[in-house]
PDB file of C-alpha atoms and ligand atoms in Angstrom:
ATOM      1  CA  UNK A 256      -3.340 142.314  12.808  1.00  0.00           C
ATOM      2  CA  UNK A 257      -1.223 144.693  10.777  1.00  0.00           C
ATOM      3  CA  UNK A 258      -2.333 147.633   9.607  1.00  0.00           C
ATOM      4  CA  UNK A 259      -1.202 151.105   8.075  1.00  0.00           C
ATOM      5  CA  UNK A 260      -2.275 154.292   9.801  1.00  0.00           C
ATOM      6  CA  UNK A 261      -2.457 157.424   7.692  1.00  0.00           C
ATOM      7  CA  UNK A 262      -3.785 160.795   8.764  1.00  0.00           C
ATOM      8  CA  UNK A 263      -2.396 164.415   8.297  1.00  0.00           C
ATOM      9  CA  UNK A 264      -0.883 166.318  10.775  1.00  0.00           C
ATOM     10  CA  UNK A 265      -3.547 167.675  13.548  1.00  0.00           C
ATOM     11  CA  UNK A 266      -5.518 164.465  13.201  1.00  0.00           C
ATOM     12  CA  UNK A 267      -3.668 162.928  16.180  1.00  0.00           C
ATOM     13  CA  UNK A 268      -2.181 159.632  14.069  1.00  0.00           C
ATOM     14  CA  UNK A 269       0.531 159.625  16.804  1.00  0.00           C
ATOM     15  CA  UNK A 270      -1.655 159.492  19.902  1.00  0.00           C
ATOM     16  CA  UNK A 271      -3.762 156.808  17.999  1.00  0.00           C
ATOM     17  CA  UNK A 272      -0.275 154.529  17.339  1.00  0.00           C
ATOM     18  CA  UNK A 273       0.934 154.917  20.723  1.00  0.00           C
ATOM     19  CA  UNK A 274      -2.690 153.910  22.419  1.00  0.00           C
ATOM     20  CA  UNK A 275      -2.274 150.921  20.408  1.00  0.00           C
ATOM     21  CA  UNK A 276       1.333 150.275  21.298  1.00  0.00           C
ATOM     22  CA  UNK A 277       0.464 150.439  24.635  1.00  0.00           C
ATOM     23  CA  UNK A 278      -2.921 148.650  24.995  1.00  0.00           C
ATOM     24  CA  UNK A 279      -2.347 145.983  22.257  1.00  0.00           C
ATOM     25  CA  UNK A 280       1.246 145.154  22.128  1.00  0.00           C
ATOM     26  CA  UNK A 281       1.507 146.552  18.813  1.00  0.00           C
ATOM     27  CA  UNK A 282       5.029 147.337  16.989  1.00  0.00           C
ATOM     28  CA  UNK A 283       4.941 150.783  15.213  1.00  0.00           C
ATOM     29  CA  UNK A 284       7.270 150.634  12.197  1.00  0.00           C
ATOM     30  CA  UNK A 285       8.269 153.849  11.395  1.00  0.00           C
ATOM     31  CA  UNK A 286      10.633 154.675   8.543  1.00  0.00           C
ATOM     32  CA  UNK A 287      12.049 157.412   9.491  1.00  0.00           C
ATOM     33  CA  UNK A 288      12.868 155.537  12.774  1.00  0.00           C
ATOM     34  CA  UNK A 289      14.142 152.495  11.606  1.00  0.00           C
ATOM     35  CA  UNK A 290      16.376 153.912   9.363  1.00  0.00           C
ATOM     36  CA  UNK A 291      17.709 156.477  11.852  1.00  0.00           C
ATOM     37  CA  UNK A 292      18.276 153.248  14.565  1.00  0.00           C
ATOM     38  CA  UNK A 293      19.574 151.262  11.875  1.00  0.00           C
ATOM     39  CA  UNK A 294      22.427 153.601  10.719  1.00  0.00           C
ATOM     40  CA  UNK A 295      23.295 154.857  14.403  1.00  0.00           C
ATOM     41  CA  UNK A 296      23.623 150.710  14.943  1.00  0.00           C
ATOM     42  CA  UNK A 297      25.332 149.811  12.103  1.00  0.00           C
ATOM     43  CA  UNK A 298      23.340 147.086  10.924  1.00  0.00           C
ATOM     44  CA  UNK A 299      24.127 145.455   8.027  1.00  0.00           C
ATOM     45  CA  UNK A 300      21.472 147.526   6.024  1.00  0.00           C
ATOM     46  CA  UNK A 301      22.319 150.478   8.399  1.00  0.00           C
ATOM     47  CA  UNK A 302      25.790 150.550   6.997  1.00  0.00           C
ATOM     48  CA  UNK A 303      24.210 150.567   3.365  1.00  0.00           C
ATOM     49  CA  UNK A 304      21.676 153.198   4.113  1.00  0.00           C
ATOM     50  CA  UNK A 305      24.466 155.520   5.464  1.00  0.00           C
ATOM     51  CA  UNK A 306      26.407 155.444   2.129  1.00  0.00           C
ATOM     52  CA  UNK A 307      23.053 156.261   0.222  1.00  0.00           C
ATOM     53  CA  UNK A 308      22.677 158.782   2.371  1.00  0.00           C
ATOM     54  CA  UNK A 309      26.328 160.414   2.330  1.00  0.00           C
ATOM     55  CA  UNK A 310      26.465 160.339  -1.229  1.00  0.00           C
ATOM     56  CA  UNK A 311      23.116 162.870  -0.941  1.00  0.00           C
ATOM     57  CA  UNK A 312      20.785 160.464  -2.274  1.00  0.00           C
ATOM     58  CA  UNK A 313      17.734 158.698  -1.370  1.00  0.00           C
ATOM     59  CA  UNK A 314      17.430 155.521   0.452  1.00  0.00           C
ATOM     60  CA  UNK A 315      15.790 152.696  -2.445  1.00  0.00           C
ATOM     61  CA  UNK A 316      12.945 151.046  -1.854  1.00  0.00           C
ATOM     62  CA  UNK A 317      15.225 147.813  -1.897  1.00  0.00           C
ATOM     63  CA  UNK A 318      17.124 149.183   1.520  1.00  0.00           C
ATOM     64  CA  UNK A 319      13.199 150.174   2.847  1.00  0.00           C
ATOM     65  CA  UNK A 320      12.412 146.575   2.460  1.00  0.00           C
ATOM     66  CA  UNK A 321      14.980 144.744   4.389  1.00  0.00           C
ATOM     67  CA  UNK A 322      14.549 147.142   6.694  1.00  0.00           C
ATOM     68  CA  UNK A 323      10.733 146.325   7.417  1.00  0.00           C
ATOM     69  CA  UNK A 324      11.914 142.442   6.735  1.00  0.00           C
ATOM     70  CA  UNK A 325      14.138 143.121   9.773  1.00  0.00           C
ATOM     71  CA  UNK A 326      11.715 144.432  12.091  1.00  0.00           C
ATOM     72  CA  UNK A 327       8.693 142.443  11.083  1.00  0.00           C
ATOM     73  CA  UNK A 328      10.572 139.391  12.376  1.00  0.00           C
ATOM     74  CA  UNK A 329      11.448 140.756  15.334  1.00  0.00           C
ATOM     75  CA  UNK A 330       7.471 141.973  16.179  1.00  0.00           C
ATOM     76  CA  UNK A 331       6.597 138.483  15.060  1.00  0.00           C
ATOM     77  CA  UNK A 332       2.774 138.377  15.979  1.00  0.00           C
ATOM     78  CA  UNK A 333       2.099 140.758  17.854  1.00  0.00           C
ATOM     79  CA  UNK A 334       0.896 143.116  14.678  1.00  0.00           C
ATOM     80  CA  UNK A 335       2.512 145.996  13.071  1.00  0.00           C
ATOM     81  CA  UNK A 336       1.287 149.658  12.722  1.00  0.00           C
ATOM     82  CA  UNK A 337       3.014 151.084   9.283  1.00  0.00           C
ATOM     83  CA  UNK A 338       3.950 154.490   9.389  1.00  0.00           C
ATOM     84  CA  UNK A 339       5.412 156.253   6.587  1.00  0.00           C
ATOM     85  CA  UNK A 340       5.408 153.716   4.102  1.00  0.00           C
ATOM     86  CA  UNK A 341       4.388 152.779   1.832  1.00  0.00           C
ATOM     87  CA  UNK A 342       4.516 155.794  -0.166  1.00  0.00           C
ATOM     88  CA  UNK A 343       3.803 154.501  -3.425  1.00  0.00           C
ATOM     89  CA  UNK A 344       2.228 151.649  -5.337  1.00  0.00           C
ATOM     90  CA  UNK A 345       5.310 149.826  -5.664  1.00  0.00           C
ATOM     91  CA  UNK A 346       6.441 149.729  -2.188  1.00  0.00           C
ATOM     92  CA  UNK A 347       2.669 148.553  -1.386  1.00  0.00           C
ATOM     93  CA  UNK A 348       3.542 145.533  -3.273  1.00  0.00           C
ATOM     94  CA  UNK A 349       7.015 145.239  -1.695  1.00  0.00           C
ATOM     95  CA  UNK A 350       5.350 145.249   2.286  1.00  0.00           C
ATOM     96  CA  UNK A 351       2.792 143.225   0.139  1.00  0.00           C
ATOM     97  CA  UNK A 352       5.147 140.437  -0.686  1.00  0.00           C
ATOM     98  CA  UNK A 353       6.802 140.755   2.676  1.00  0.00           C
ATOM     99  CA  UNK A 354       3.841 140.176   4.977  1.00  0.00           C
ATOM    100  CA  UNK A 355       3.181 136.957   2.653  1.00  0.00           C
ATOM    101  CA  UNK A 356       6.681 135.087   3.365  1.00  0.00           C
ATOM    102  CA  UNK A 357       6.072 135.510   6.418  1.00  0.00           C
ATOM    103  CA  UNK A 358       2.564 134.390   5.753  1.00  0.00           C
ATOM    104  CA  UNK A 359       0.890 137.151   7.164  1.00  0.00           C
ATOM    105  CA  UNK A 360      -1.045 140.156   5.452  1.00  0.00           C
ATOM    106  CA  UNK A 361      -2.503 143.112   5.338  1.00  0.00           C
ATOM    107  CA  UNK A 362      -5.795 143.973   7.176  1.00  0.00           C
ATOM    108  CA  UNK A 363      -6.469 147.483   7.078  1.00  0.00           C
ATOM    109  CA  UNK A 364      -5.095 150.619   5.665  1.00  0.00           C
ATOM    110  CA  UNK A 365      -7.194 153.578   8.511  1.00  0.00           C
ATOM    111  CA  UNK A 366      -7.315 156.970   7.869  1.00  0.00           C
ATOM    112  CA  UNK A 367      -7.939 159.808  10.006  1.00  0.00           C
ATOM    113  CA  UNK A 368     -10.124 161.910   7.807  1.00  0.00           C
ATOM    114  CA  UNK A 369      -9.891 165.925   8.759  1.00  0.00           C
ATOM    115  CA  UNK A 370     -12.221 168.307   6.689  1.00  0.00           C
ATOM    116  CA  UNK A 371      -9.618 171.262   5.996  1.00  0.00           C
ATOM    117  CA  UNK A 372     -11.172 174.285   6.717  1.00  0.00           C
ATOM    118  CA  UNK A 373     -12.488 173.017  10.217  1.00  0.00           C
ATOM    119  CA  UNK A 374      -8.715 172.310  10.834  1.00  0.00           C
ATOM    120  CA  UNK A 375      -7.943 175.447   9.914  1.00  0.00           C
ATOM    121  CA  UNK A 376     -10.721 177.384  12.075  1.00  0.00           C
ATOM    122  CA  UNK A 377      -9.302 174.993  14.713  1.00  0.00           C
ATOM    123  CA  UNK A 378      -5.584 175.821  14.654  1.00  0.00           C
ATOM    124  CA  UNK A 379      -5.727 178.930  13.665  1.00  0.00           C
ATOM    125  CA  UNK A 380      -7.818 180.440  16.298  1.00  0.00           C
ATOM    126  CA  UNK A 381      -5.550 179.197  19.027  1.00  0.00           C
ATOM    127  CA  UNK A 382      -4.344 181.949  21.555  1.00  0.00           C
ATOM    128  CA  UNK A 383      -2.774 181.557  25.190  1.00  0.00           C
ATOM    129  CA  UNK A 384      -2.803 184.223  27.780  1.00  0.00           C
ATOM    130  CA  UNK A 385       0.744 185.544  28.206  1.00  0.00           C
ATOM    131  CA  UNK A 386       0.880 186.210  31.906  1.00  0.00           C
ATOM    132  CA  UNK A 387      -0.684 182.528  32.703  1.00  0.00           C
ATOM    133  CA  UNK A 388      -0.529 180.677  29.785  1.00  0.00           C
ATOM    134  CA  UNK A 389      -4.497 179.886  29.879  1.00  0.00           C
ATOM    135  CA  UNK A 390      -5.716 178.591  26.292  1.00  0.00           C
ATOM    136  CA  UNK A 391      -8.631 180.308  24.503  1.00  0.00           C
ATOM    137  CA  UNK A 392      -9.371 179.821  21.216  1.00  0.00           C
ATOM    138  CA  UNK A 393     -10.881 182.920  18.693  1.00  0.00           C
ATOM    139  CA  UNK A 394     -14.450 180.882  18.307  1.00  0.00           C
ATOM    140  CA  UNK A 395     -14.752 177.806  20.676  1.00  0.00           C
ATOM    141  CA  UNK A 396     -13.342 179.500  23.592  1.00  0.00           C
ATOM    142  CA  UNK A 397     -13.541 183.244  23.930  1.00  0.00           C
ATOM    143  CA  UNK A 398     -12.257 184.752  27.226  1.00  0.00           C
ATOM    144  CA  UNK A 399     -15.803 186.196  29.210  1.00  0.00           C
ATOM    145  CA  UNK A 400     -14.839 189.630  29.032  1.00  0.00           C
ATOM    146  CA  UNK A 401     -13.353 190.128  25.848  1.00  0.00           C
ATOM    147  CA  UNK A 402      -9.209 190.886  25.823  1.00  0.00           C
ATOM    148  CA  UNK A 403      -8.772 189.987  29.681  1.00  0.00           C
ATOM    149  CA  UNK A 404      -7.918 186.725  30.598  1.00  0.00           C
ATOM    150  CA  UNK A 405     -10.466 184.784  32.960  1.00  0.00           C
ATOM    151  CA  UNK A 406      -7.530 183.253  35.160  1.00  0.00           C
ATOM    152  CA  UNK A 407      -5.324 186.065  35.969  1.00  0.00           C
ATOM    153  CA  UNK A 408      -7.074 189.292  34.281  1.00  0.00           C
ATOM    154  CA  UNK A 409      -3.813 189.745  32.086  1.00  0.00           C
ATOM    155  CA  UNK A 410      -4.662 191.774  28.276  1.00  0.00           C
ATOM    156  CA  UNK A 411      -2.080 189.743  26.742  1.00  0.00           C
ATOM    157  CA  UNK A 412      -2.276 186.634  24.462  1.00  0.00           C
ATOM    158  CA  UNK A 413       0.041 184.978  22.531  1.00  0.00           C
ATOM    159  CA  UNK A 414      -0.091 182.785  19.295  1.00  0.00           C
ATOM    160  CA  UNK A 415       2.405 180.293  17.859  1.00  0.00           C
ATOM    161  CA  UNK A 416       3.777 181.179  15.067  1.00  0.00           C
ATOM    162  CA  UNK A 417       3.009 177.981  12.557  1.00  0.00           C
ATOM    163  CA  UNK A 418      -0.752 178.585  13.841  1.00  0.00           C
ATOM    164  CA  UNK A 419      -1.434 179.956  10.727  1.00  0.00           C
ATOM    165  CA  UNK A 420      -3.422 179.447   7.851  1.00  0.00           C
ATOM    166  CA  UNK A 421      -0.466 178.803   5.527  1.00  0.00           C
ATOM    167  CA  UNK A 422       0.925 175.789   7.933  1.00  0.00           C
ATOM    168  CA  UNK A 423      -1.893 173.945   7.902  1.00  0.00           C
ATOM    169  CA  UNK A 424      -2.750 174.014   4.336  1.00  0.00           C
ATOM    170  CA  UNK A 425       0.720 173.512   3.453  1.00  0.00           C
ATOM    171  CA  UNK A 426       0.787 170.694   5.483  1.00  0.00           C
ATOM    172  CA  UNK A 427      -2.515 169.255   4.345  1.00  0.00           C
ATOM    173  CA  UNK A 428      -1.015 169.503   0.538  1.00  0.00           C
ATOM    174  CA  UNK A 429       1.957 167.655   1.617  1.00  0.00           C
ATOM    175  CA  UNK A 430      -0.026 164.797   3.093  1.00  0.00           C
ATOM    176  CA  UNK A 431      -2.518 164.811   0.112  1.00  0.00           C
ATOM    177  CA  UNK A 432       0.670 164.565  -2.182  1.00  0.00           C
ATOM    178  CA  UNK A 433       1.963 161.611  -0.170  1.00  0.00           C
ATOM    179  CA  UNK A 434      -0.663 159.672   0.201  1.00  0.00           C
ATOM    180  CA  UNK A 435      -2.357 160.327  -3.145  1.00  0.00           C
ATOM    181  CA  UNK A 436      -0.126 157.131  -4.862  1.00  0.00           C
ATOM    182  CA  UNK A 437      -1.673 154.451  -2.789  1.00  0.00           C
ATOM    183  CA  UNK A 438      -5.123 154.933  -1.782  1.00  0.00           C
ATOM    184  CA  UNK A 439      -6.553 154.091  -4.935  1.00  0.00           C
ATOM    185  CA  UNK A 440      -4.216 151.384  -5.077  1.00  0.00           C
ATOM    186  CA  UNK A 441      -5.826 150.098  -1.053  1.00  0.00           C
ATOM    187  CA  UNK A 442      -9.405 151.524  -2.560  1.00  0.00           C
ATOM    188  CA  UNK A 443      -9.224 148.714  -4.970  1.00  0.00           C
ATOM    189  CA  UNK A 444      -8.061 146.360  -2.684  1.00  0.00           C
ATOM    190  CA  UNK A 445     -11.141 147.126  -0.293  1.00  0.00           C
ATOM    191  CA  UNK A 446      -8.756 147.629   2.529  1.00  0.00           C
ATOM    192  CA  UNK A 447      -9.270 151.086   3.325  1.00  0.00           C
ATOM    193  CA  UNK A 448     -10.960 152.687   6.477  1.00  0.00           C
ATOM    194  CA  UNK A 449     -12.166 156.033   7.548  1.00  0.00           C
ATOM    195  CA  UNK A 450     -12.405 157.306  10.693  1.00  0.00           C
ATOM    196  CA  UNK A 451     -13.186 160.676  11.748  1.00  0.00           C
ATOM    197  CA  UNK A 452      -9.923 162.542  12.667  1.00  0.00           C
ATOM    198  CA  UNK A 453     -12.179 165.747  13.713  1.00  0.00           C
ATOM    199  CA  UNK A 454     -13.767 163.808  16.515  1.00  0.00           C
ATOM    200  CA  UNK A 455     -12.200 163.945  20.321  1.00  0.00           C
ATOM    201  CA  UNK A 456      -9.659 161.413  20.782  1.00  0.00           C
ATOM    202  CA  UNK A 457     -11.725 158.744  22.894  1.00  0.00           C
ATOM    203  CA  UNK A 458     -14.628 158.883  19.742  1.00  0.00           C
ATOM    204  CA  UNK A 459     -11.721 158.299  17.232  1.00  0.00           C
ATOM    205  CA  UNK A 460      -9.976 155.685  19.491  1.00  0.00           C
ATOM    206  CA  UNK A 461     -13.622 153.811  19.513  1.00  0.00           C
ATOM    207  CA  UNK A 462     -13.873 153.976  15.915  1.00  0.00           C
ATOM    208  CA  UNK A 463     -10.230 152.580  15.197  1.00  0.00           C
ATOM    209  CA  UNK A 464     -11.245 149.561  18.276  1.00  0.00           C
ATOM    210  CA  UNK A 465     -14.359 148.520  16.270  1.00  0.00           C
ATOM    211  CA  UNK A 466     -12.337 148.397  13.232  1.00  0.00           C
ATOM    212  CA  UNK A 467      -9.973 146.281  14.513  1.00  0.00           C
ATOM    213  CA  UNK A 468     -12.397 144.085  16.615  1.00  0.00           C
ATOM    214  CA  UNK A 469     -15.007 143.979  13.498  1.00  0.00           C
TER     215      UNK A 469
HETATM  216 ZN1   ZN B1010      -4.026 184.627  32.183  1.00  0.00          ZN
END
């Protein structure tokens, strides 16, 4: 089973992988991590990716490819979780072409659907108490008297900082913009899934099991 998992940040696609790491003896394949282990090793492609990189350009599609080549052999068939790429149509056609010498394919492209403005209500509204630390949350968790902390009584509360509107929408833009070249091109190809990201982590855990069991 190999399968690409896409979702934007505040969907949980990390706590998804790393249930299926864990429980299934999946391999995630993560760009960005391959290509940082790859260059602190030295591989052969390693060494090639570091030049690209030192000369302040990006790493080509070509150096992407070996380095999923690489690490698909080594997962063998246990079934890989993609993460990060592909980012565009042509790179789906290069992991494409790589599952198949190795006669394997694709089975499902899942994503973790948020709706936007429920994200934002969510995030945004996040507050801790600044003597205890106690979460509340502006409308799904109001302290019961309102500005004192049910724990310890304090007045104060804190927010983070990238709780804000801005963050998330920024964020959802840049996810949008990423993943924009090849979901038409997995639409197509009847491979894509949709789970609800907005759901608590056992419900969307369930839905990504049946997929994979269906
Ligand atoms: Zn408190």
């Amino acid at each position: 089973m190999n399968i690409i998992l896409l979702g934007p940040p505040g969907a949980g696609k990390g706590t998804q992988a790393q249930r299926l790491v864990a429980n299934r003896g999946m391999v995630q394949l993560s760009t960005g991590d391959m290509l940082r282990a790859a260059v602190a090793k030295g591989t052969p492609v390693g060494q090639r990716a570091k030049e690209v990189m030192a000369a302040g350009e990006l790493v080509s599609d070509a150096i992407v490819s070996a380095l999923i080549g690489e690490h698909l052999d080594a997962s063998r068939d246990k079934g890989a979780i993609f993460d990060g790429f592909p980012r565009t149509a042509h790179q789906a056609e290069a992991l494409e072409m790589l599952l198949a010498e190795r006669g394997r394919t694709l089975d499902h492209v899942i994503e973790l659907v948020v709706d936007e403005e429920a994200l934002v209500d969510r995030i945004t509204g996040r507050s801790t108490c600044a003597s205890c630390g106690a979460p509340y949350h502006d409308t799904f968790h109001v302290p019961k008297v309102a500005g004192t902390c049910d724990i310890c009584g304090g007045h104060e509360f804190k927010r983070r900082p990238d709780d804000n509107e801005q963050t998330v929408r920024t964020r959802m833009a840049e996810y949008r913009a990423k993943t924009a070249p090849i979901l038409p091109y997995y639409e197509e190809k009847g491979l894509v899934r949709r789970v609800d990201g907005m759901a608590s982590v056992e419900e969307v855990a369930a839905a990504i099991d049946a997929i994979l069991d269906g």
